[in-house]
Amino acid sequence: MKTQYNSEVSSGFGKHTAAIIGENDFDSMFGSLVDIEDNDASQLKKAVYEPKDYLQGYLQSAYKTAYARKKVVRVELKGQWSIIVNPLNHEVLIDCDEERLRTYCQQPVSNPISIEPVGNNKPVSEEKVSQSHTMESFLWKVALWSSRGRFPTNIDPTQQVSLIRWPNVTRCTITPHILNISALLVESPHSLLQVADILQIRKQYVFAFFSAAYALGYAKEEGNKRSDNKNSDLIVNDSDPDIENVHVDKTFKRKKRKKSKREAKNRGKEVFVRKKAVKKEWRDRVARTIDVKNRRKGILDRLLRLFRRST
């Protein structure tokens, strides 16, 4: 099936940039949970969610179906919204405004959702569309909305996890401390609770980031020989722009491999630059802390000298 899209939608597709969510906006965007004190087990139980019970799980199934069949797939809640997934150009088209979709993602699914291939009788260019996203950035956003600062039920927050691949921060929603968390988990495995303690940040920021990274297959739990996240692994492998999903001639494949090597090299440089930026941020933070301590010490010394003179 040859799929064509409305030129206006396609032209705007590449212009999406990442939304930046600051600490002050986090609770209003994703909902708030009571901060977990001292890694309390009873509080941790409230910070768990099952992705399959939310739109996130249906979307991951749709992605898997789309890639397996190499066909455009529609995820639909009749009368409310529909999401069209195109695996050939890694694009998602939506006919629902973001605010309404975010509200729906934050609640467990209560009405039947259908996942069906788009028929040949209606061109996709005629579909009603209000937004377009990359498959990566859209699932990342849906996972953040579904997570609301929680972690997947099959993940133990006391077990070590690691980051397999950096998220595309130019496209994916940027949550608080995303670079610091990424750098720490890329460098070496840590548990989710350790990450929060080391960086001295709210655990909800770590849980939200990990949930989105895990949904895309960018993160894994150490010690698991078998991945429990097969749908997500498929998303990473097949939605990567370096991987060709359709039959092409050998000449094009050779060109594709050369391009892949160049882009892999560029990604390596990008990771190096990000790590360097994170290290500089930490050095600056330590320097500021030392400077504050020295100033406090200097003030205390002057006060002591004045007190000695007065006595």
PDB file of C-alpha atoms in Angstrom:
ATOM      1  CA  MET A   1       0.000   0.000   0.000  1.00  0.00           C
ATOM      2  CA  LYS A   2       1.439   3.334  -0.977  1.00  0.00           C
ATOM      3  CA  THR A   3       0.676   5.994   1.587  1.00  0.00           C
ATOM      4  CA  GLN A   4       0.603   9.707   0.859  1.00  0.00           C
ATOM      5  CA  TYR A   5       0.149  12.478   3.371  1.00  0.00           C
ATOM      6  CA  ASN A   6      -1.233  15.956   3.176  1.00  0.00           C
ATOM      7  CA  SER A   7       1.647  18.283   2.247  1.00  0.00           C
ATOM      8  CA  GLU A   8       0.745  20.764   4.959  1.00  0.00           C
ATOM      9  CA  VAL A   9       1.004  18.118   7.650  1.00  0.00           C
ATOM     10  CA  SER A  10       4.225  16.667   6.267  1.00  0.00           C
ATOM     11  CA  SER A  11       5.893  20.048   5.895  1.00  0.00           C
ATOM     12  CA  GLY A  12       5.196  20.901   9.508  1.00  0.00           C
ATOM     13  CA  PHE A  13       6.298  17.494  10.710  1.00  0.00           C
ATOM     14  CA  GLY A  14      10.022  18.242  10.799  1.00  0.00           C
ATOM     15  CA  LYS A  15       9.591  21.502  12.658  1.00  0.00           C
ATOM     16  CA  HIS A  16       8.578  20.011  16.015  1.00  0.00           C
ATOM     17  CA  THR A  17      11.024  20.813  18.799  1.00  0.00           C
ATOM     18  CA  ALA A  18      11.161  19.410  22.287  1.00  0.00           C
ATOM     19  CA  ALA A  19       8.955  20.880  25.000  1.00  0.00           C
ATOM     20  CA  ILE A  20      10.847  21.729  28.187  1.00  0.00           C
ATOM     21  CA  ILE A  21       9.112  20.934  31.472  1.00  0.00           C
ATOM     22  CA  GLY A  22      10.631  22.691  34.466  1.00  0.00           C
ATOM     23  CA  GLU A  23      10.336  21.648  38.099  1.00  0.00           C
ATOM     24  CA  ASN A  24       7.577  24.204  38.698  1.00  0.00           C
ATOM     25  CA  ASP A  25       5.524  22.826  35.785  1.00  0.00           C
ATOM     26  CA  PHE A  26       6.077  19.110  36.441  1.00  0.00           C
ATOM     27  CA  ASP A  27       3.167  18.569  38.850  1.00  0.00           C
ATOM     28  CA  SER A  28       0.697  20.537  36.731  1.00  0.00           C
ATOM     29  CA  MET A  29       1.671  18.626  33.578  1.00  0.00           C
ATOM     30  CA  PHE A  30       1.971  15.089  34.923  1.00  0.00           C
ATOM     31  CA  GLY A  31       0.186  15.155  38.263  1.00  0.00           C
ATOM     32  CA  SER A  32       1.792  15.005  41.660  1.00  0.00           C
ATOM     33  CA  LEU A  33       2.555  12.193  44.083  1.00  0.00           C
ATOM     34  CA  VAL A  34       3.593  12.476  47.710  1.00  0.00           C
ATOM     35  CA  ASP A  35       7.392  12.537  47.871  1.00  0.00           C
ATOM     36  CA  ILE A  36       8.763   9.186  48.982  1.00  0.00           C
ATOM     37  CA  GLU A  37      10.700   9.604  52.211  1.00  0.00           C
ATOM     38  CA  ASP A  38      13.551   7.268  53.166  1.00  0.00           C
ATOM     39  CA  ASN A  39      12.587   4.808  50.421  1.00  0.00           C
ATOM     40  CA  ASP A  40       9.462   3.812  52.350  1.00  0.00           C
ATOM     41  CA  ALA A  41       8.080   0.532  50.941  1.00  0.00           C
ATOM     42  CA  SER A  42       4.434   1.472  51.508  1.00  0.00           C
ATOM     43  CA  GLN A  43       4.912   4.744  49.630  1.00  0.00           C
ATOM     44  CA  LEU A  44       6.763   2.977  46.801  1.00  0.00           C
ATOM     45  CA  LYS A  45       3.695   0.773  46.242  1.00  0.00           C
ATOM     46  CA  LYS A  46       1.741   3.915  45.351  1.00  0.00           C
ATOM     47  CA  ALA A  47       4.380   4.912  42.802  1.00  0.00           C
ATOM     48  CA  VAL A  48       3.729   1.899  40.509  1.00  0.00           C
ATOM     49  CA  TYR A  49       1.606   1.691  37.360  1.00  0.00           C
ATOM     50  CA  GLU A  50       0.825  -0.974  34.757  1.00  0.00           C
ATOM     51  CA  PRO A  51       1.447   0.429  31.239  1.00  0.00           C
ATOM     52  CA  LYS A  52      -0.904  -2.165  29.692  1.00  0.00           C
ATOM     53  CA  ASP A  53      -3.821  -0.619  31.563  1.00  0.00           C
ATOM     54  CA  TYR A  54      -3.241   2.758  29.903  1.00  0.00           C
ATOM     55  CA  LEU A  55      -3.182   4.114  26.361  1.00  0.00           C
ATOM     56  CA  GLN A  56       0.597   3.590  26.467  1.00  0.00           C
ATOM     57  CA  GLY A  57       0.135  -0.188  26.314  1.00  0.00           C
ATOM     58  CA  TYR A  58      -2.288   0.019  23.366  1.00  0.00           C
ATOM     59  CA  LEU A  59       0.056   2.366  21.518  1.00  0.00           C
ATOM     60  CA  GLN A  60       3.011   0.019  21.978  1.00  0.00           C
ATOM     61  CA  SER A  61       0.872  -2.852  20.619  1.00  0.00           C
ATOM     62  CA  ALA A  62      -0.075  -0.670  17.644  1.00  0.00           C
ATOM     63  CA  TYR A  63       3.579   0.063  16.931  1.00  0.00           C
ATOM     64  CA  LYS A  64       4.385  -3.655  17.018  1.00  0.00           C
ATOM     65  CA  THR A  65       1.475  -4.483  14.691  1.00  0.00           C
ATOM     66  CA  ALA A  66       2.413  -1.710  12.266  1.00  0.00           C
ATOM     67  CA  TYR A  67       6.023  -2.902  11.961  1.00  0.00           C
ATOM     68  CA  ALA A  68       5.125  -6.576  11.774  1.00  0.00           C
ATOM     69  CA  ARG A  69       2.689  -5.981   8.896  1.00  0.00           C
ATOM     70  CA  LYS A  70       4.522  -2.974   7.387  1.00  0.00           C
ATOM     71  CA  LYS A  71       1.146  -1.256   7.182  1.00  0.00           C
ATOM     72  CA  VAL A  72      -0.425   1.918   8.493  1.00  0.00           C
ATOM     73  CA  VAL A  73      -2.423   1.229  11.684  1.00  0.00           C
ATOM     74  CA  ARG A  74      -5.212   3.190  13.339  1.00  0.00           C
ATOM     75  CA  VAL A  75      -5.670   3.276  17.124  1.00  0.00           C
ATOM     76  CA  GLU A  76      -9.168   4.587  17.812  1.00  0.00           C
ATOM     77  CA  LEU A  77     -11.586   5.380  20.576  1.00  0.00           C
ATOM     78  CA  LYS A  78     -14.713   5.903  18.495  1.00  0.00           C
ATOM     79  CA  GLY A  79     -16.342   9.274  18.739  1.00  0.00           C
ATOM     80  CA  GLN A  80     -13.408  10.789  20.637  1.00  0.00           C
ATOM     81  CA  TRP A  81     -10.053  10.458  18.881  1.00  0.00           C
ATOM     82  CA  SER A  82      -7.921   8.382  16.544  1.00  0.00           C
ATOM     83  CA  ILE A  83      -4.166   7.959  16.143  1.00  0.00           C
ATOM     84  CA  ILE A  84      -2.654   6.857  12.839  1.00  0.00           C
ATOM     85  CA  VAL A  85       0.728   5.116  12.975  1.00  0.00           C
ATOM     86  CA  ASN A  86       2.837   4.951   9.818  1.00  0.00           C
ATOM     87  CA  PRO A  87       5.876   2.643  10.270  1.00  0.00           C
ATOM     88  CA  LEU A  88       7.330   3.479   6.856  1.00  0.00           C
ATOM     89  CA  ASN A  89       8.243   7.054   7.774  1.00  0.00           C
ATOM     90  CA  HIS A  90       8.022   6.656  11.573  1.00  0.00           C
ATOM     91  CA  GLU A  91       5.216   9.208  11.825  1.00  0.00           C
ATOM     92  CA  VAL A  92       2.122   9.480  14.010  1.00  0.00           C
ATOM     93  CA  LEU A  93      -0.933  11.545  13.014  1.00  0.00           C
ATOM     94  CA  ILE A  94      -3.548  12.594  15.579  1.00  0.00           C
ATOM     95  CA  ASP A  95      -7.007  14.146  15.282  1.00  0.00           C
ATOM     96  CA  CYS A  96      -7.254  15.128  18.962  1.00  0.00           C
ATOM     97  CA  ASP A  97      -5.968  18.197  20.771  1.00  0.00           C
ATOM     98  CA  GLU A  98      -3.067  17.555  23.132  1.00  0.00           C
ATOM     99  CA  GLU A  99      -4.831  18.666  26.317  1.00  0.00           C
ATOM    100  CA  ARG A 100      -7.690  16.180  25.861  1.00  0.00           C
ATOM    101  CA  LEU A 101      -5.335  13.361  24.909  1.00  0.00           C
ATOM    102  CA  ARG A 102      -3.105  14.046  27.925  1.00  0.00           C
ATOM    103  CA  THR A 103      -6.113  13.837  30.248  1.00  0.00           C
ATOM    104  CA  TYR A 104      -7.113  10.518  28.682  1.00  0.00           C
ATOM    105  CA  CYS A 105      -3.569   9.096  28.983  1.00  0.00           C
ATOM    106  CA  GLN A 106      -3.465   9.797  32.709  1.00  0.00           C
ATOM    107  CA  GLN A 107      -6.413   7.507  33.450  1.00  0.00           C
ATOM    108  CA  PRO A 108      -6.638   3.708  33.033  1.00  0.00           C
ATOM    109  CA  VAL A 109      -8.492   2.723  29.858  1.00  0.00           C
ATOM    110  CA  SER A 110     -12.200   2.245  30.563  1.00  0.00           C
ATOM    111  CA  ASN A 111     -13.676   2.161  27.021  1.00  0.00           C
ATOM    112  CA  PRO A 112     -12.774  -0.267  24.213  1.00  0.00           C
ATOM    113  CA  ILE A 113      -9.921   0.877  21.965  1.00  0.00           C
ATOM    114  CA  SER A 114      -9.579  -0.645  18.508  1.00  0.00           C
ATOM    115  CA  ILE A 115      -6.271  -1.277  16.709  1.00  0.00           C
ATOM    116  CA  GLU A 116      -6.772  -1.977  13.008  1.00  0.00           C
ATOM    117  CA  PRO A 117      -4.809  -1.593   9.760  1.00  0.00           C
ATOM    118  CA  VAL A 118      -5.958   1.355   7.655  1.00  0.00           C
ATOM    119  CA  GLY A 119      -7.943   0.051   4.656  1.00  0.00           C
ATOM    120  CA  ASN A 120      -7.082   0.789   1.055  1.00  0.00           C
ATOM    121  CA  ASN A 121     -10.482   2.305   0.387  1.00  0.00           C
ATOM    122  CA  LYS A 122      -9.602   5.640   2.015  1.00  0.00           C
ATOM    123  CA  PRO A 123      -6.262   7.391   1.380  1.00  0.00           C
ATOM    124  CA  VAL A 124      -4.489   8.478   4.565  1.00  0.00           C
ATOM    125  CA  SER A 125      -4.147  11.967   3.074  1.00  0.00           C
ATOM    126  CA  GLU A 126      -7.924  12.334   3.543  1.00  0.00           C
ATOM    127  CA  GLU A 127      -7.783  11.495   7.246  1.00  0.00           C
ATOM    128  CA  LYS A 128      -8.684  14.222   9.696  1.00  0.00           C
ATOM    129  CA  VAL A 129      -5.393  15.306  11.308  1.00  0.00           C
ATOM    130  CA  SER A 130      -4.584  18.062  13.789  1.00  0.00           C
ATOM    131  CA  GLN A 131      -1.038  17.079  14.832  1.00  0.00           C
ATOM    132  CA  SER A 132       1.914  15.028  13.634  1.00  0.00           C
ATOM    133  CA  HIS A 133       4.833  13.603  15.603  1.00  0.00           C
ATOM    134  CA  THR A 134       7.668  11.150  15.220  1.00  0.00           C
ATOM    135  CA  MET A 135       6.800   7.748  16.642  1.00  0.00           C
ATOM    136  CA  GLU A 136       9.640   8.157  19.145  1.00  0.00           C
ATOM    137  CA  SER A 137       8.603  11.561  20.497  1.00  0.00           C
ATOM    138  CA  PHE A 138       4.917  10.622  20.680  1.00  0.00           C
ATOM    139  CA  LEU A 139       5.377   7.385  22.655  1.00  0.00           C
ATOM    140  CA  TRP A 140       7.846   9.213  24.925  1.00  0.00           C
ATOM    141  CA  LYS A 141       5.186  11.829  25.667  1.00  0.00           C
ATOM    142  CA  VAL A 142       2.388   9.274  26.163  1.00  0.00           C
ATOM    143  CA  ALA A 143       4.596   7.274  28.560  1.00  0.00           C
ATOM    144  CA  LEU A 144       5.307  10.425  30.598  1.00  0.00           C
ATOM    145  CA  TRP A 145       1.587  11.221  30.783  1.00  0.00           C
ATOM    146  CA  SER A 146       0.731   7.644  31.762  1.00  0.00           C
ATOM    147  CA  SER A 147       3.544   7.384  34.287  1.00  0.00           C
ATOM    148  CA  ARG A 148       2.775  10.639  36.122  1.00  0.00           C
ATOM    149  CA  GLY A 149       6.032  10.246  38.026  1.00  0.00           C
ATOM    150  CA  ARG A 150       5.601   6.499  38.645  1.00  0.00           C
ATOM    151  CA  PHE A 151       7.582   3.465  37.429  1.00  0.00           C
ATOM    152  CA  PRO A 152       6.352   0.300  35.598  1.00  0.00           C
ATOM    153  CA  THR A 153       5.044  -2.487  37.782  1.00  0.00           C
ATOM    154  CA  ASN A 154       7.621  -5.026  36.530  1.00  0.00           C
ATOM    155  CA  ILE A 155      10.542  -2.807  37.623  1.00  0.00           C
ATOM    156  CA  ASP A 156      12.133  -3.042  41.066  1.00  0.00           C
ATOM    157  CA  PRO A 157      13.325   0.465  42.073  1.00  0.00           C
ATOM    158  CA  THR A 158      16.020  -1.082  44.280  1.00  0.00           C
ATOM    159  CA  GLN A 159      17.554  -3.060  41.389  1.00  0.00           C
ATOM    160  CA  GLN A 160      20.148  -1.561  39.078  1.00  0.00           C
ATOM    161  CA  VAL A 161      19.102  -0.231  35.685  1.00  0.00           C
ATOM    162  CA  SER A 162      21.095   1.313  32.852  1.00  0.00           C
ATOM    163  CA  LEU A 163      20.540   3.455  29.793  1.00  0.00           C
ATOM    164  CA  ILE A 164      21.197   1.738  26.459  1.00  0.00           C
ATOM    165  CA  ARG A 165      20.763   4.837  24.330  1.00  0.00           C
ATOM    166  CA  TRP A 166      20.439   8.576  24.879  1.00  0.00           C
ATOM    167  CA  PRO A 167      16.945   9.979  24.256  1.00  0.00           C
ATOM    168  CA  ASN A 168      16.667  12.475  21.414  1.00  0.00           C
ATOM    169  CA  VAL A 169      16.382  15.617  23.522  1.00  0.00           C
ATOM    170  CA  THR A 170      15.855  17.741  20.404  1.00  0.00           C
ATOM    171  CA  ARG A 171      12.506  15.987  19.819  1.00  0.00           C
ATOM    172  CA  CYS A 172      11.421  14.321  23.072  1.00  0.00           C
ATOM    173  CA  THR A 173       9.805  16.237  25.937  1.00  0.00           C
ATOM    174  CA  ILE A 174      12.529  17.381  28.323  1.00  0.00           C
ATOM    175  CA  THR A 175      11.744  16.669  31.969  1.00  0.00           C
ATOM    176  CA  PRO A 176      13.671  18.018  34.976  1.00  0.00           C
ATOM    177  CA  HIS A 177      17.312  16.844  35.265  1.00  0.00           C
ATOM    178  CA  ILE A 178      17.075  14.685  32.127  1.00  0.00           C
ATOM    179  CA  LEU A 179      20.752  15.176  31.176  1.00  0.00           C
ATOM    180  CA  ASN A 180      22.058  14.442  34.669  1.00  0.00           C
ATOM    181  CA  ILE A 181      19.954  11.275  34.947  1.00  0.00           C
ATOM    182  CA  SER A 182      20.961  10.129  31.451  1.00  0.00           C
ATOM    183  CA  ALA A 183      24.668  10.724  32.042  1.00  0.00           C
ATOM    184  CA  LEU A 184      24.604   8.818  35.327  1.00  0.00           C
ATOM    185  CA  LEU A 185      22.801   5.783  33.866  1.00  0.00           C
ATOM    186  CA  VAL A 186      24.953   5.741  30.724  1.00  0.00           C
ATOM    187  CA  GLU A 187      28.143   5.823  32.799  1.00  0.00           C
ATOM    188  CA  SER A 188      27.194   2.905  35.078  1.00  0.00           C
ATOM    189  CA  PRO A 189      24.109   1.021  36.328  1.00  0.00           C
ATOM    190  CA  HIS A 190      22.279   2.372  39.378  1.00  0.00           C
ATOM    191  CA  SER A 191      18.916   1.707  40.957  1.00  0.00           C
ATOM    192  CA  LEU A 192      16.214   4.331  40.479  1.00  0.00           C
ATOM    193  CA  LEU A 193      16.395   5.167  44.184  1.00  0.00           C
ATOM    194  CA  GLN A 194      20.183   5.538  44.027  1.00  0.00           C
ATOM    195  CA  VAL A 195      19.910   7.949  41.103  1.00  0.00           C
ATOM    196  CA  ALA A 196      17.582  10.204  43.067  1.00  0.00           C
ATOM    197  CA  ASP A 197      19.837  10.080  46.131  1.00  0.00           C
ATOM    198  CA  ILE A 198      23.058  10.750  44.203  1.00  0.00           C
ATOM    199  CA  LEU A 199      21.601  13.681  42.262  1.00  0.00           C
ATOM    200  CA  GLN A 200      19.604  14.924  45.267  1.00  0.00           C
ATOM    201  CA  ILE A 201      16.403  15.290  43.237  1.00  0.00           C
ATOM    202  CA  ARG A 202      12.784  14.159  43.590  1.00  0.00           C
ATOM    203  CA  LYS A 203      12.272  10.476  42.893  1.00  0.00           C
ATOM    204  CA  GLN A 204       9.319  11.345  40.650  1.00  0.00           C
ATOM    205  CA  TYR A 205      11.698  12.968  38.138  1.00  0.00           C
ATOM    206  CA  VAL A 206      13.732   9.741  37.947  1.00  0.00           C
ATOM    207  CA  PHE A 207      10.646   7.494  37.726  1.00  0.00           C
ATOM    208  CA  ALA A 208       9.073   9.588  34.939  1.00  0.00           C
ATOM    209  CA  PHE A 209      12.278   9.666  32.894  1.00  0.00           C
ATOM    210  CA  PHE A 210      12.882   5.928  33.289  1.00  0.00           C
ATOM    211  CA  SER A 211       9.274   5.058  32.357  1.00  0.00           C
ATOM    212  CA  ALA A 212       9.572   6.951  29.072  1.00  0.00           C
ATOM    213  CA  ALA A 213      13.049   5.572  28.294  1.00  0.00           C
ATOM    214  CA  TYR A 214      11.941   2.028  29.132  1.00  0.00           C
ATOM    215  CA  ALA A 215       8.820   2.321  26.954  1.00  0.00           C
ATOM    216  CA  LEU A 216      11.068   3.007  23.955  1.00  0.00           C
ATOM    217  CA  GLY A 217      13.582   0.313  24.875  1.00  0.00           C
ATOM    218  CA  TYR A 218      16.279   2.858  25.733  1.00  0.00           C
ATOM    219  CA  ALA A 219      16.656   1.533  29.300  1.00  0.00           C
ATOM    220  CA  LYS A 220      16.930  -1.946  30.771  1.00  0.00           C
ATOM    221  CA  GLU A 221      16.986  -3.642  34.155  1.00  0.00           C
ATOM    222  CA  GLU A 222      20.367  -5.234  34.846  1.00  0.00           C
ATOM    223  CA  GLY A 223      20.522  -8.997  35.309  1.00  0.00           C
ATOM    224  CA  ASN A 224      17.518  -9.788  33.075  1.00  0.00           C
ATOM    225  CA  LYS A 225      18.677 -12.121  30.304  1.00  0.00           C
ATOM    226  CA  ARG A 226      15.264 -11.904  28.646  1.00  0.00           C
ATOM    227  CA  SER A 227      13.646  -8.553  27.966  1.00  0.00           C
ATOM    228  CA  ASP A 228      10.131  -8.134  29.350  1.00  0.00           C
ATOM    229  CA  ASN A 229       9.745  -5.141  27.065  1.00  0.00           C
ATOM    230  CA  LYS A 230       9.658  -6.799  23.643  1.00  0.00           C
ATOM    231  CA  ASN A 231       7.243  -4.291  22.153  1.00  0.00           C
ATOM    232  CA  SER A 232       9.560  -1.454  23.067  1.00  0.00           C
ATOM    233  CA  ASP A 233      12.691  -3.192  21.802  1.00  0.00           C
ATOM    234  CA  LEU A 234      10.987  -3.519  18.423  1.00  0.00           C
ATOM    235  CA  ILE A 235      10.212   0.200  18.406  1.00  0.00           C
ATOM    236  CA  VAL A 236      13.846   1.139  18.878  1.00  0.00           C
ATOM    237  CA  ASN A 237      15.185  -1.285  16.283  1.00  0.00           C
ATOM    238  CA  ASP A 238      12.671  -0.534  13.553  1.00  0.00           C
ATOM    239  CA  SER A 239      11.968   3.149  14.083  1.00  0.00           C
ATOM    240  CA  ASP A 240      15.618   4.136  13.979  1.00  0.00           C
ATOM    241  CA  PRO A 241      16.114   6.236  10.804  1.00  0.00           C
ATOM    242  CA  ASP A 242      19.257   4.208  10.056  1.00  0.00           C
ATOM    243  CA  ILE A 243      17.259   1.019   9.520  1.00  0.00           C
ATOM    244  CA  GLU A 244      15.442   0.372   6.275  1.00  0.00           C
ATOM    245  CA  ASN A 245      12.017  -1.282   6.657  1.00  0.00           C
ATOM    246  CA  VAL A 246      11.163  -1.816   2.981  1.00  0.00           C
ATOM    247  CA  HIS A 247      12.765  -3.835   0.176  1.00  0.00           C
ATOM    248  CA  VAL A 248      15.439  -1.804  -1.644  1.00  0.00           C
ATOM    249  CA  ASP A 249      18.139  -2.541  -4.184  1.00  0.00           C
ATOM    250  CA  LYS A 250      21.713  -3.423  -3.100  1.00  0.00           C
ATOM    251  CA  THR A 251      23.199  -0.112  -4.270  1.00  0.00           C
ATOM    252  CA  PHE A 252      20.834   1.837  -2.057  1.00  0.00           C
ATOM    253  CA  LYS A 253      21.596  -0.485   0.866  1.00  0.00           C
ATOM    254  CA  ARG A 254      25.353   0.200   0.499  1.00  0.00           C
ATOM    255  CA  LYS A 255      24.681   3.951   0.521  1.00  0.00           C
ATOM    256  CA  LYS A 256      22.434   3.445   3.531  1.00  0.00           C
ATOM    257  CA  ARG A 257      25.188   1.619   5.440  1.00  0.00           C
ATOM    258  CA  LYS A 258      27.687   4.413   4.746  1.00  0.00           C
ATOM    259  CA  LYS A 259      25.161   6.979   5.903  1.00  0.00           C
ATOM    260  CA  SER A 260      24.486   4.897   9.026  1.00  0.00           C
ATOM    261  CA  LYS A 261      28.195   4.875   9.928  1.00  0.00           C
ATOM    262  CA  ARG A 262      28.415   8.641   9.534  1.00  0.00           C
ATOM    263  CA  GLU A 263      25.311   9.207  11.640  1.00  0.00           C
ATOM    264  CA  ALA A 264      26.531   6.743  14.294  1.00  0.00           C
ATOM    265  CA  LYS A 265      29.789   8.694  14.467  1.00  0.00           C
ATOM    266  CA  ASN A 266      27.851  11.938  14.804  1.00  0.00           C
ATOM    267  CA  ARG A 267      25.721  10.429  17.581  1.00  0.00           C
ATOM    268  CA  GLY A 268      28.924   9.425  19.366  1.00  0.00           C
ATOM    269  CA  LYS A 269      30.160  13.014  19.173  1.00  0.00           C
ATOM    270  CA  GLU A 270      26.779  14.236  20.445  1.00  0.00           C
ATOM    271  CA  VAL A 271      26.963  11.909  23.474  1.00  0.00           C
ATOM    272  CA  PHE A 272      30.527  13.120  24.179  1.00  0.00           C
ATOM    273  CA  VAL A 273      29.404  16.759  24.072  1.00  0.00           C
ATOM    274  CA  ARG A 274      26.450  16.037  26.383  1.00  0.00           C
ATOM    275  CA  LYS A 275      28.649  14.195  28.891  1.00  0.00           C
ATOM    276  CA  LYS A 276      31.133  17.048  28.805  1.00  0.00           C
ATOM    277  CA  ALA A 277      28.330  19.545  29.464  1.00  0.00           C
ATOM    278  CA  VAL A 278      27.033  17.502  32.413  1.00  0.00           C
ATOM    279  CA  LYS A 279      30.533  17.215  33.906  1.00  0.00           C
ATOM    280  CA  LYS A 280      31.030  20.980  33.530  1.00  0.00           C
ATOM    281  CA  GLU A 281      27.695  21.585  35.260  1.00  0.00           C
ATOM    282  CA  TRP A 282      28.765  19.399  38.172  1.00  0.00           C
ATOM    283  CA  ARG A 283      32.183  21.105  38.415  1.00  0.00           C
ATOM    284  CA  ASP A 284      30.501  24.500  38.433  1.00  0.00           C
ATOM    285  CA  ARG A 285      28.042  23.341  41.092  1.00  0.00           C
ATOM    286  CA  VAL A 286      30.876  22.032  43.313  1.00  0.00           C
ATOM    287  CA  ALA A 287      32.843  25.253  42.779  1.00  0.00           C
ATOM    288  CA  ARG A 288      29.812  27.328  43.793  1.00  0.00           C
ATOM    289  CA  THR A 289      29.311  25.194  46.897  1.00  0.00           C
ATOM    290  CA  ILE A 290      32.966  25.604  47.917  1.00  0.00           C
ATOM    291  CA  ASP A 291      32.796  29.328  47.253  1.00  0.00           C
ATOM    292  CA  VAL A 292      29.720  29.679  49.484  1.00  0.00           C
ATOM    293  CA  LYS A 293      31.401  27.710  52.254  1.00  0.00           C
ATOM    294  CA  ASN A 294      34.550  29.848  52.002  1.00  0.00           C
ATOM    295  CA  ARG A 295      32.511  33.036  52.171  1.00  0.00           C
ATOM    296  CA  ARG A 296      30.658  31.778  55.225  1.00  0.00           C
ATOM    297  CA  LYS A 297      33.960  30.843  56.851  1.00  0.00           C
ATOM    298  CA  GLY A 298      35.383  34.301  56.058  1.00  0.00           C
ATOM    299  CA  ILE A 299      32.376  36.027  57.594  1.00  0.00           C
ATOM    300  CA  LEU A 300      32.649  33.846  60.710  1.00  0.00           C
ATOM    301  CA  ASP A 301      36.395  34.620  61.031  1.00  0.00           C
ATOM    302  CA  ARG A 302      35.737  38.374  60.823  1.00  0.00           C
ATOM    303  CA  LEU A 303      32.994  38.151  63.454  1.00  0.00           C
ATOM    304  CA  LEU A 304      35.322  36.240  65.783  1.00  0.00           C
ATOM    305  CA  ARG A 305      38.057  38.843  65.340  1.00  0.00           C
ATOM    306  CA  LEU A 306      35.614  41.645  66.105  1.00  0.00           C
ATOM    307  CA  PHE A 307      34.388  39.802  69.176  1.00  0.00           C
ATOM    308  CA  ARG A 308      37.979  39.341  70.458  1.00  0.00           C
ATOM    309  CA  ARG A 309      38.731  43.041  69.961  1.00  0.00           C
ATOM    310  CA  SER A 310      35.599  44.080  71.844  1.00  0.00           C
ATOM    311  CA  THR A 311      36.530  41.855  74.777  1.00  0.00           C
TER     312      THR A 311
END
